[in-house]
Coordinates of C-alpha atoms in Angstrom, one line a residue:
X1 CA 23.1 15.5 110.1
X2 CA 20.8 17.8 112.8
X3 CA 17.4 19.2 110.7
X4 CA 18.1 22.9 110.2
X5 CA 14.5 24.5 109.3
X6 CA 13.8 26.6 106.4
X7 CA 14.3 30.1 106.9
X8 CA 15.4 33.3 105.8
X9 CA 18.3 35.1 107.7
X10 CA 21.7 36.3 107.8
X11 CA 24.0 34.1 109.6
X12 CA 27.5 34.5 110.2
X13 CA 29.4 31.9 108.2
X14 CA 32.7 30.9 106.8
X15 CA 33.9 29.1 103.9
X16 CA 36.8 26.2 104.7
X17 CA 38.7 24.6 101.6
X18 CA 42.6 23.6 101.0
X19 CA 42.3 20.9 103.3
X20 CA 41.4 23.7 106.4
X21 CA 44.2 26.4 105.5
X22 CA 42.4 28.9 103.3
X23 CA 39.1 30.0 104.5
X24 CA 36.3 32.9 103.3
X25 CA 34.0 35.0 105.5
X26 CA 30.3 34.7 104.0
X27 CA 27.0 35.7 105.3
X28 CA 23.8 32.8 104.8
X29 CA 20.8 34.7 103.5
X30 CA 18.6 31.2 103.5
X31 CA 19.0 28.4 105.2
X32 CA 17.0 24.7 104.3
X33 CA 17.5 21.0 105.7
X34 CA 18.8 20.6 102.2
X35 CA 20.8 23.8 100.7
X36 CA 21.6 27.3 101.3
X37 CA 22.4 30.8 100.0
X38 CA 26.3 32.4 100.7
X39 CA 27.0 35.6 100.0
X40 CA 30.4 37.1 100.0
X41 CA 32.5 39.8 98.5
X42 CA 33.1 37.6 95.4
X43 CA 31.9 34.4 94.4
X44 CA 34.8 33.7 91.9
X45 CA 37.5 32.6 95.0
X46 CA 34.8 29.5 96.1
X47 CA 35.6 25.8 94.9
X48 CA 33.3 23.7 94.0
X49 CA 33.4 21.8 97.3
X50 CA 33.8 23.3 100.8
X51 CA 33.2 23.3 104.5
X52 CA 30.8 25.4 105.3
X53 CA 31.0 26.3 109.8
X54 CA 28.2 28.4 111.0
X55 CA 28.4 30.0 114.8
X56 CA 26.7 27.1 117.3
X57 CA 26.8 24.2 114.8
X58 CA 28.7 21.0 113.0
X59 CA 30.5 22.1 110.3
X60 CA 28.6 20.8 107.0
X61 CA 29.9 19.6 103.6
X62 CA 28.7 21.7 100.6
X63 CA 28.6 21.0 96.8
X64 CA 28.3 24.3 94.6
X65 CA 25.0 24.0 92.6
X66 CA 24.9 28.0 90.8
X67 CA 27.2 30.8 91.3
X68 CA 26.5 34.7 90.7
X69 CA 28.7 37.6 91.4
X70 CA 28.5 37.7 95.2
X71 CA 26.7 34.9 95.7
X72 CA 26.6 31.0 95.6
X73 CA 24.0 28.3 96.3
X74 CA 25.0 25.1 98.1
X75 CA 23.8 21.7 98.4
X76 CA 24.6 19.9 101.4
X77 CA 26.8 16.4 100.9
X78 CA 26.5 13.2 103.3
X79 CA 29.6 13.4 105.9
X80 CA 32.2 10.6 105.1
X81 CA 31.3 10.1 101.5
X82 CA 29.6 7.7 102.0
X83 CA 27.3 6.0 99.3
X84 CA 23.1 7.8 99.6
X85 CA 20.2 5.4 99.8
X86 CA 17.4 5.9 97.4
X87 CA 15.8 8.2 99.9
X88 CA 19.3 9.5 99.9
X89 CA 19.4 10.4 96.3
X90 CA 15.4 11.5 96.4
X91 CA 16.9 13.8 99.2
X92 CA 19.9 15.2 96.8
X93 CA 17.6 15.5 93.2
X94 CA 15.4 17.7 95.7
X95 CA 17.9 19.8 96.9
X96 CA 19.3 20.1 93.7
X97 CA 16.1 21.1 92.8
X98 CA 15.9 23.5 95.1
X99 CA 19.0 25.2 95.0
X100 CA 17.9 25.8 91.2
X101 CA 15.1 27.6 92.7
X102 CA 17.4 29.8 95.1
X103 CA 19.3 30.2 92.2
X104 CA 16.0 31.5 89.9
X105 CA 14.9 33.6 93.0
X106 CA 18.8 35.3 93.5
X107 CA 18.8 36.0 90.2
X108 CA 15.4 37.8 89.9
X109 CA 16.1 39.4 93.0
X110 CA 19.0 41.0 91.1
X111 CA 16.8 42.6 88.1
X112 CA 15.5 46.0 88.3
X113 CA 12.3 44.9 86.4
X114 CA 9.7 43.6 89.3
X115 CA 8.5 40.2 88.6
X116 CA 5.6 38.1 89.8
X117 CA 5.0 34.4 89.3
X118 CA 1.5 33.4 89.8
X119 CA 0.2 29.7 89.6
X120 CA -3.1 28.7 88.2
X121 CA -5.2 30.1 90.5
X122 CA -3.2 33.0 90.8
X123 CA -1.5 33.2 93.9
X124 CA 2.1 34.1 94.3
X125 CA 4.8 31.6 93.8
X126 CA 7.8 34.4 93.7
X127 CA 7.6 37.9 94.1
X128 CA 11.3 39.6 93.2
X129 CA 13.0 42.0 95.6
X130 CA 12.2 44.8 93.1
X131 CA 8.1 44.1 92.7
X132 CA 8.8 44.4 96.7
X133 CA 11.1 47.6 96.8
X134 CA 9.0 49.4 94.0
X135 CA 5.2 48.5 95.9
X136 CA 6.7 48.8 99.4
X137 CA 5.4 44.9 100.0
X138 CA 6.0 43.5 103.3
X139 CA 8.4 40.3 103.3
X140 CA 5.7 38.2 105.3
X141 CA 3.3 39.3 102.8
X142 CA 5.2 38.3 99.6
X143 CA 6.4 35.2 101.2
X144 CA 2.6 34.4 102.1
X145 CA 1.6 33.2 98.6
X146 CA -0.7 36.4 98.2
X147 CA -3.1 36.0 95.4
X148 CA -3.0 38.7 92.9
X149 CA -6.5 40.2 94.6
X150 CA -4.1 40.9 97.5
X151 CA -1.2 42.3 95.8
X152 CA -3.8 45.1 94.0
X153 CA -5.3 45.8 97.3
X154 CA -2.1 46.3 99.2
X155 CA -1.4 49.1 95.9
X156 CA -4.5 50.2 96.3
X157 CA -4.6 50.3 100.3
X158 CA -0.9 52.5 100.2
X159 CA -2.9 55.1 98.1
X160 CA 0.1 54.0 95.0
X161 CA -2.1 54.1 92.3
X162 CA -3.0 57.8 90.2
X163 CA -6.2 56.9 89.9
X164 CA -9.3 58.7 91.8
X165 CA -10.7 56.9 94.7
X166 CA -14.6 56.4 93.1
X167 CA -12.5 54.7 90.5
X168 CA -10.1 52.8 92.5
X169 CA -12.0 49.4 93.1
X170 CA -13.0 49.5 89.0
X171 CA -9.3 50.0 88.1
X172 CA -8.3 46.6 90.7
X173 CA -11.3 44.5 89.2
X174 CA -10.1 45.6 85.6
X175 CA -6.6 44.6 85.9
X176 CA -7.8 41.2 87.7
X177 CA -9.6 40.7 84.8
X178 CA -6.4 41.5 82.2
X179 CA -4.5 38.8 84.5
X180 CA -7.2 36.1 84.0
X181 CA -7.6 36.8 80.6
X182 CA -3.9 36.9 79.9
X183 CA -3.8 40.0 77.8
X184 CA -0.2 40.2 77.0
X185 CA -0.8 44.0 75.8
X186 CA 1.2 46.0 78.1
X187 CA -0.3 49.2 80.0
X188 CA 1.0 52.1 81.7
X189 CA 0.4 52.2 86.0
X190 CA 0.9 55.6 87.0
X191 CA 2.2 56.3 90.3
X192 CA 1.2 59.1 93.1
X193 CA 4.8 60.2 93.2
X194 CA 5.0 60.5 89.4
X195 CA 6.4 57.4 88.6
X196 CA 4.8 55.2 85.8
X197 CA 5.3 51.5 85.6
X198 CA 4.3 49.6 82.3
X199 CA 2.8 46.1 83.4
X200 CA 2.5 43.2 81.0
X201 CA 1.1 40.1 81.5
X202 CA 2.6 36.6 79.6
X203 CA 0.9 32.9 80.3
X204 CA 2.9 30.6 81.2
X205 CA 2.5 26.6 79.9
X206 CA 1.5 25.2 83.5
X207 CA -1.5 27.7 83.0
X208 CA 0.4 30.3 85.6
X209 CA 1.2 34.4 84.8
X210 CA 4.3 35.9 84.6
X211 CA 4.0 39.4 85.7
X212 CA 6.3 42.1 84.8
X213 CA 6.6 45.7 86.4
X214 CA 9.2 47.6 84.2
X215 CA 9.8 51.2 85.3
X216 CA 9.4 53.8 82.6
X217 CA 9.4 57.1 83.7
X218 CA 12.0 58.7 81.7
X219 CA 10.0 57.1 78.7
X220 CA 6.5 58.3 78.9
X221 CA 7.7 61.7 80.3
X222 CA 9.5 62.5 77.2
X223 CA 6.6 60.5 74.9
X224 CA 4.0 62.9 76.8
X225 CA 6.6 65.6 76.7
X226 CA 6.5 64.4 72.7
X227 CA 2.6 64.6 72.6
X228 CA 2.6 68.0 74.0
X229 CA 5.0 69.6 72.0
X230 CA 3.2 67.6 68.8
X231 CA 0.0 69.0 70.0
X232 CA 1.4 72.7 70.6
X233 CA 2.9 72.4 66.8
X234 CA -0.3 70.9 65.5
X235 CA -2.1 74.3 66.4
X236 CA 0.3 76.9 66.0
X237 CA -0.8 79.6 63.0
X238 CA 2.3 79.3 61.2
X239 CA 3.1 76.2 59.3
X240 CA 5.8 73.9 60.2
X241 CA 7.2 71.0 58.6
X242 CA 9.9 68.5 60.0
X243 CA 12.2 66.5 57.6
X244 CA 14.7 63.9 58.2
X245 CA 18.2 63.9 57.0
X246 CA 17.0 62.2 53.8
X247 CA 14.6 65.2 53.9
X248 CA 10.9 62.8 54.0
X249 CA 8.6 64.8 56.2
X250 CA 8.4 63.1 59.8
X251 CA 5.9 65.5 60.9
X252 CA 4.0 68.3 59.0
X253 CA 1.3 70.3 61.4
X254 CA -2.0 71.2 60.2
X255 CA -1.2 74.6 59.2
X256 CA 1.3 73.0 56.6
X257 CA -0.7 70.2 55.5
X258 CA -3.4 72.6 54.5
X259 CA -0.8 74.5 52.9
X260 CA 0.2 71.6 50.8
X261 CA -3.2 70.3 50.7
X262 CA -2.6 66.4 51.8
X263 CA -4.3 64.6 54.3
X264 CA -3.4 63.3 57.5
X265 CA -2.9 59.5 56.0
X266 CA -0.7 61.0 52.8
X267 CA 1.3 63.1 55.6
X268 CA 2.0 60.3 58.5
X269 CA 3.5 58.1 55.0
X270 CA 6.0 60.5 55.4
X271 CA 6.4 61.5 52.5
X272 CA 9.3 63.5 50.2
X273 CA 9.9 66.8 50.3
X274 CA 10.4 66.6 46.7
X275 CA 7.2 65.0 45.9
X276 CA 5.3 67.7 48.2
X277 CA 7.2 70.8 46.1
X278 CA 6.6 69.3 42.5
X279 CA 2.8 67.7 42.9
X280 CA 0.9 70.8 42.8
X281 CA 2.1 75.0 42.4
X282 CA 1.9 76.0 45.8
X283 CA 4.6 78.4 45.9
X284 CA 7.6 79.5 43.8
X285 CA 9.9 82.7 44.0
X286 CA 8.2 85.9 43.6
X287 CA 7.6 87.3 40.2
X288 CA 9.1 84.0 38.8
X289 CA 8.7 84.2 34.6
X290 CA 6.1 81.2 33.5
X291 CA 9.3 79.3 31.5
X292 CA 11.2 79.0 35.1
X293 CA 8.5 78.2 37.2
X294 CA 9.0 74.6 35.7
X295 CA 12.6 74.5 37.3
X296 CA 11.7 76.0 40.7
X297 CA 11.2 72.8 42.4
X298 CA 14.3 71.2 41.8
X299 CA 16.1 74.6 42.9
X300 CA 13.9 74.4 46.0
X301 CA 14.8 70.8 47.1
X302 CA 18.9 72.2 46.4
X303 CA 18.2 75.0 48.6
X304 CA 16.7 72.6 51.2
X305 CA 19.3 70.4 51.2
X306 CA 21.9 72.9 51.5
X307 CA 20.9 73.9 54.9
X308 CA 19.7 77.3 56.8
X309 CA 18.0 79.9 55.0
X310 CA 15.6 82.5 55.0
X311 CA 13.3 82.3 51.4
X312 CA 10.2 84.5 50.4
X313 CA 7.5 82.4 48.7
X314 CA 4.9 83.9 46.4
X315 CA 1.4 81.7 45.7
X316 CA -0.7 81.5 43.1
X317 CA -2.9 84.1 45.0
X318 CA -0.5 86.3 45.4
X319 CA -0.1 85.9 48.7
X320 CA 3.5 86.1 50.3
X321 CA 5.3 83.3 52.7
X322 CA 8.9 83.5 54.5
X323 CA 10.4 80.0 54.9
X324 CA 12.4 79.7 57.6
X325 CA 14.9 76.7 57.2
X326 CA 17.0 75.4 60.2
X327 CA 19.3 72.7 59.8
X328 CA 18.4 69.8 63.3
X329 CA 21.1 68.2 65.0
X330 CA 20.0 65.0 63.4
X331 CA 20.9 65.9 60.4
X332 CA 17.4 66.8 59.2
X333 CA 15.6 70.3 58.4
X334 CA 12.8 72.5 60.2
X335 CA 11.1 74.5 57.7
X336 CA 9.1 77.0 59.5
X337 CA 6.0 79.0 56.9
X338 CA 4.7 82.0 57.9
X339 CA 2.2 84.1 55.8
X340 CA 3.6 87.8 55.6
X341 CA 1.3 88.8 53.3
X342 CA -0.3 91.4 55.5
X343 CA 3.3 92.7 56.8
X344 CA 4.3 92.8 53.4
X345 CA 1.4 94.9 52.2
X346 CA 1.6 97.6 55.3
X347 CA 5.4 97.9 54.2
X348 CA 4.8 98.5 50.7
X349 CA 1.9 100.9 52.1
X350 CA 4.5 102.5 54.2
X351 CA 7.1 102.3 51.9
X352 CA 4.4 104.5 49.2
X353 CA 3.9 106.9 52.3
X354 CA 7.3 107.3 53.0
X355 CA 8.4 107.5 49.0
X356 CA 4.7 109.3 46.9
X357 CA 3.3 112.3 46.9
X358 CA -0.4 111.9 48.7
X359 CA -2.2 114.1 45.9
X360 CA -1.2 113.1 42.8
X361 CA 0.6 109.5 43.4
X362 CA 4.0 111.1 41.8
X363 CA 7.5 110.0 44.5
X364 CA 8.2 112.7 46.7
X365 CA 11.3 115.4 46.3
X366 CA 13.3 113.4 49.1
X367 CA 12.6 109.7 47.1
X368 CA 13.2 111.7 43.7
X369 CA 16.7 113.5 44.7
X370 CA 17.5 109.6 46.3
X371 CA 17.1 108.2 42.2
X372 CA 18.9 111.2 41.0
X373 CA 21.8 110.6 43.3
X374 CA 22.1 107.2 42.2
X375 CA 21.8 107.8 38.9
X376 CA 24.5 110.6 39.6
X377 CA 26.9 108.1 40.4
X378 CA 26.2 105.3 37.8
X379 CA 27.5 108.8 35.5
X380 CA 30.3 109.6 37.2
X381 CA 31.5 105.7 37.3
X382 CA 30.5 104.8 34.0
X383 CA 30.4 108.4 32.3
X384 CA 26.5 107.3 31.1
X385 CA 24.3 110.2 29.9
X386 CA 21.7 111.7 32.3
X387 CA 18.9 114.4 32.1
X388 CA 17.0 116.1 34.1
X389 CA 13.5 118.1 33.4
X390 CA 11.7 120.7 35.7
X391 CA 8.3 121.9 35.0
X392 CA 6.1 124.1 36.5
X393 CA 2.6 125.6 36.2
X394 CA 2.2 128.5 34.1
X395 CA 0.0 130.8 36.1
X396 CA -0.7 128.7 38.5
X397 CA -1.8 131.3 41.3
X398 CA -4.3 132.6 38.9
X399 CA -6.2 129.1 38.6
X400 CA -6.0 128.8 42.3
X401 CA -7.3 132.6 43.0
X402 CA -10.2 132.3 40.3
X403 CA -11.1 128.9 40.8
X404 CA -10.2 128.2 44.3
X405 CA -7.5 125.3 45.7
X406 CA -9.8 122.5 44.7
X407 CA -9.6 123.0 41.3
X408 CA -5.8 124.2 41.7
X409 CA -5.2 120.6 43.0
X410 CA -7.4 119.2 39.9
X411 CA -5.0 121.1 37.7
X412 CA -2.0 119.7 39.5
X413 CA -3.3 116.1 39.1
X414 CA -3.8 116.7 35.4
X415 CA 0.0 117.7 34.6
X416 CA 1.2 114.8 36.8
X417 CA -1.0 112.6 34.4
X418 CA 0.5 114.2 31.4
X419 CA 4.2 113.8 32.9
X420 CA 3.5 110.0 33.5
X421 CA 1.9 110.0 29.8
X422 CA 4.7 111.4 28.1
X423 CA 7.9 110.1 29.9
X424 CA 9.8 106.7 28.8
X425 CA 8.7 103.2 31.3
X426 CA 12.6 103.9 32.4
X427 CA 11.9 107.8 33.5
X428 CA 11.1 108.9 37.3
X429 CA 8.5 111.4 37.7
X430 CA 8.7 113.6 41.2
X431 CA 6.6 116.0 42.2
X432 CA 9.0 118.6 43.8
X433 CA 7.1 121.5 45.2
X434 CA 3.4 122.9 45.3
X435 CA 3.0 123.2 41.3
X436 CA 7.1 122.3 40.5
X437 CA 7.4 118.7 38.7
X438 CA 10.9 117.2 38.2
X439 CA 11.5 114.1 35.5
X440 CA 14.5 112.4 35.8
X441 CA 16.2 110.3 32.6
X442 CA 18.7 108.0 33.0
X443 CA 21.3 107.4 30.4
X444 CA 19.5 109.8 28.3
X445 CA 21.2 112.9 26.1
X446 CA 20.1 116.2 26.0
X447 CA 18.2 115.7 22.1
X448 CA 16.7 113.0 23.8
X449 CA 15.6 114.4 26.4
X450 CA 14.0 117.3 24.4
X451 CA 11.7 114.9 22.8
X452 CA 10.4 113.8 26.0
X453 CA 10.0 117.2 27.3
X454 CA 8.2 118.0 24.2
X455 CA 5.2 115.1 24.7
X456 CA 4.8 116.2 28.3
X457 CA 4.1 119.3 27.4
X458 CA 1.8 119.0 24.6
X459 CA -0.5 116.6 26.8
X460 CA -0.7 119.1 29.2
X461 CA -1.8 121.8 27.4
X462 CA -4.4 119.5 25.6
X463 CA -6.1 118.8 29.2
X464 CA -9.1 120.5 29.9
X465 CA -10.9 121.4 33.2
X466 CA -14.2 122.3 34.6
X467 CA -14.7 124.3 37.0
X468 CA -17.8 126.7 37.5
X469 CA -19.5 125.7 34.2
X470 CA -16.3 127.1 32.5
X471 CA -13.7 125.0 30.7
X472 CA -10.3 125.7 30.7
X473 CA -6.5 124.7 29.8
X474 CA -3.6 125.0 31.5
X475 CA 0.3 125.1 30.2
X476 CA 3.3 124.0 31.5
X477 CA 7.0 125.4 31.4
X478 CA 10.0 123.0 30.9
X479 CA 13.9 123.4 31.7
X480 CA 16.0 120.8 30.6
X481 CA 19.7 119.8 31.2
X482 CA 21.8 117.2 30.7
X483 CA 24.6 116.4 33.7
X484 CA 28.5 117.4 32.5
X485 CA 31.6 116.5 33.7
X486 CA 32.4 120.2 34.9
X487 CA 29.0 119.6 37.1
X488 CA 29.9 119.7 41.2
X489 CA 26.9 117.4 41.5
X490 CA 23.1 116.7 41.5
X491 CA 22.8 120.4 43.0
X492 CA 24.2 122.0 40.0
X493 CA 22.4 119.7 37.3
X494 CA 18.7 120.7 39.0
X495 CA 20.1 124.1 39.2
X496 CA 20.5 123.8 35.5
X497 CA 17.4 122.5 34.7
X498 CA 15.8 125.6 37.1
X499 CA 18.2 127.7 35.6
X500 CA 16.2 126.7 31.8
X501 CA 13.2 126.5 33.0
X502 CA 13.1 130.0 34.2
X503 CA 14.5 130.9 30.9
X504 CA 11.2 129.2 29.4
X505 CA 8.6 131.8 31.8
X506 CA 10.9 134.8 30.5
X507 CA 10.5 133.5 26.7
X508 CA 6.4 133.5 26.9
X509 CA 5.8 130.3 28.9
X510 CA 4.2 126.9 27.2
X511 CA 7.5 126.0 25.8
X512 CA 10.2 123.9 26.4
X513 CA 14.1 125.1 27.0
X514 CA 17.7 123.4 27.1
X515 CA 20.2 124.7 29.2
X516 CA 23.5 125.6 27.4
X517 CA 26.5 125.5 29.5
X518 CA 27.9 129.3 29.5
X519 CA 31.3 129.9 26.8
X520 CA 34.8 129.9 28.9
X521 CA 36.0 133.0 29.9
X522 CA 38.8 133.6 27.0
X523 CA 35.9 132.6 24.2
X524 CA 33.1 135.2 25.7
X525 CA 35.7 137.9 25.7
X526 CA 36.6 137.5 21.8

């Protein structure tokens, strides 16, 4: 048989078996004295044994020695079967060997990791087609035994590597130095187009390197895309804690962990939400009684557990937090913490605006006839007793002309004093008009309500004020009235406690007065 020399092309070829009659178009990728590589559509049709006839030469006998998908390596056989010398056989156990390396380098050629085999004094024994592909490496180059020196520099040289030029050469002499060493801990190339490649390095028994280059984008983008989000979350002002579906806290930010006072180590143990809402009173419901407080926890983890809801928290402090909780698609929870203390204070200031009297802390007339009107309905509904009361002043525009509007205002503050004094913890105290007071009572009757009327008044006749080295009293005037069926409404009960009350200033003043519904017609005219 001619010498063929080793090299790497693609010849034309075909594939002759069945005695001549069925045949298979191939292409030869390498070509030795010894063996070759076929590729073809599919390596499944070939037989183990075949004439291989290339374009300008003698057809040659081949023995199948590794197959893959779409490709086969081939050992050549003596023509005419006829029994090998020793050198013969030497020839054969090397080609064998050989096409076991064809077979090693068509198979790495085929991963998408890039590998590198380097011998002892590492130079390149194999570089795969993706190591080639992925570092844009010159075929003559890789098939020059490069040393590893070369390989960086050729990185290096393409401007591939994301690292600044004063730094380039320290970054080549560093990884030359991971290779020698044979750190097996893998690190992360990144690429100028964005790409990042994680390299790790494993000896090899002959005292050789294996080198791998696997490509992990996708995976560091969304671990750095991870770190960022971590890092936004670690130092946002509101506290946020992430649970898995078992509900052990997989991340807690530093907002929460002060909140629950644990330390870093206690919260990357990950641990229970349970453990975190019984070990210490960090928050319960608001206004919680002391003998349920005990119970809170285990209603907490429930509430958790049962998925989104919107919670306000009250602390030992007093301070007030709104936990958010969202339900994650992996069947874990979000709880979100934010402190609304300060919201919840300017809406129970503006709330007080909207609802009290600025001078003497009483509700307003519109907050007052709002409690009446509820209380209306409760009586209609239920047919429960309510009362009203209406005071006023006596002589009120005689304090405020001898004593002027300062002390006027003094005198008004003292009778809403005596009203809150004198009425029942259930009674509403309004202040109506400039000296006009109205008290509501609920489920209260009219005798009942008489007794309340009663206190009020005698505590504000016994206040005393100063004004102009001169003390003096003042006395109020009470109509009272108690809401009847025949009634159209809350207009017609205060009209009725207005109706008494002027009924009072007629009688003298400084006293207190029911209203009497008037006798049917037919009765008055007997």
């Amino acid at each position: 048989m001619s010498r063929l020399v080793t090299e790497r092309t693609f010849l034309a070829g075909k594939i002759f078996f069945n005695f001549g009659q069925s045949s298979i178009d191939c292409v030869v990728r390498r070509l030795s004295e010894e063996a070759a590589t076929l590729e073809m559509e599919s390596g499944l049709g070939v037989p183990e044994r075949f004439q291989l006839r290339l374009a300008g030469r003698e057809s040659l006998a081949c023995r199948v020695v590794w197959r893959a998908d779409r490709q086969v390596g081939v050992a050549f056989e003596q023509p005419g079967g006829e029994h090998p010398t020793g050198e013969e056989r030497d020839r054969s156990s090397d080609a064998l060997m050989r096409g076991q390396m064809l077979a090693l380098r068509a198979a790495l050629d085929h991963v998408p990791t890039g590998i590198v085999l380097l011998d002892t004094h590492l130079r390149a024994r194999l570089i795969n087609r993706s190591f080639r592909q992925m570092w844009h490496l010159p075929d003559e180059v890789a098939d020059s035994n490069p040393s590893i020196l070369t390989l960086l520099h050729h990185g290096r040289d393409i401007g591939a590597y994301e690292v600044p030029d004063p730094a380039l050469d320290a970054h080549v002499r560093e990884r030359v130095r991971v290779i020698e060493a044979g750190d097996p801990t893998p690190v992360d190339v990144r690429r100028t187009n964005g790409d990042v490649v994680r390299v790790q390095c494993t000896p090899l028994p002959d005292g050789g390197r294996m080198l791998t280059y696997t490509p992990v984008t996708d995976i560091v983008r969304a671990s750095d895309e991870l770190k960022l989000l971590r890092d936004a979350l670690e130092n946002v002002q509101d506290g946020v804690l992430l649970l898995d579906s078992s509900l052990n806290a997989s991340f807690m930010n530093l907002r929460m962990r002060r909140f629950w006072e644990v330390s870093e180590e206690e919260a990357a143990a990950r641990p229970a939400y349970a453990w975190l809402v019984s070990r210490a009173h960090r928050a319960s419901a608001p206004d919680l009684p002391a003998n349920e407080l005990a119970k809170f926890p285990t209603k907490r983890v429930a509430e958790v557990m049962a998925g989104d809801h919107v919670r306000d928290l009250q602390t030992p402090d007093g301070r007030r937090i709104r936990a958010h909780c969202t339900t994650m698609s992996n069947g874990g929870r979000m709880l979100t913490y934010v402190d609304i203390t300060d919201l919840n204070n300017k809406a129970t200031m503006l709330e007080r605006l909207a609802t009290t009297d600025p001078l003497t802390g009483l509700f307003n007339r519109r907050h007052f006839l709002g409690a009446l009107d509820a209380e209306w309905s409760r009586f209609q509904r239920y047919y429960r007793s309510v009362s009203v009361l209406m005071l006023d002043i006596d002589h009120f525009k005689s304090v405020n002309d001898r004593y002027g509007h300062a002390v006027g205002d003094e005198a008004i503050k003292a009778v809403a004093a005596a009203c809150n004094e004198g009425k029942r913890k259930s009674d509403l105290v309004g202040r109506i008009g400039g000296e006009e007071f109205a008290v509501l009572l609920p489920e209260t009757s009219l005798s009942r309500a008489k007794l309340v009327a009663e206190r009020i008044r005698k505590r504000a006749m016994a206040t005393r004020l100063n004004a102009h080295q001169v003390q003096f009293g003042v006395t109020v005037s009470i109509g009272i009235a108690e809401a009847t069926v025949g009634m159209s409404g809350i207009d017609a009960l205060m009209g009725a406690a207005d109706q008494a009350l002027y009924q009072a200033k007629d009688e003298g003043r400084n006293r207190c007065v029911a209203w009497t519904p008037e006798p049917p017609a037919s009765k008055a005219a007997e």
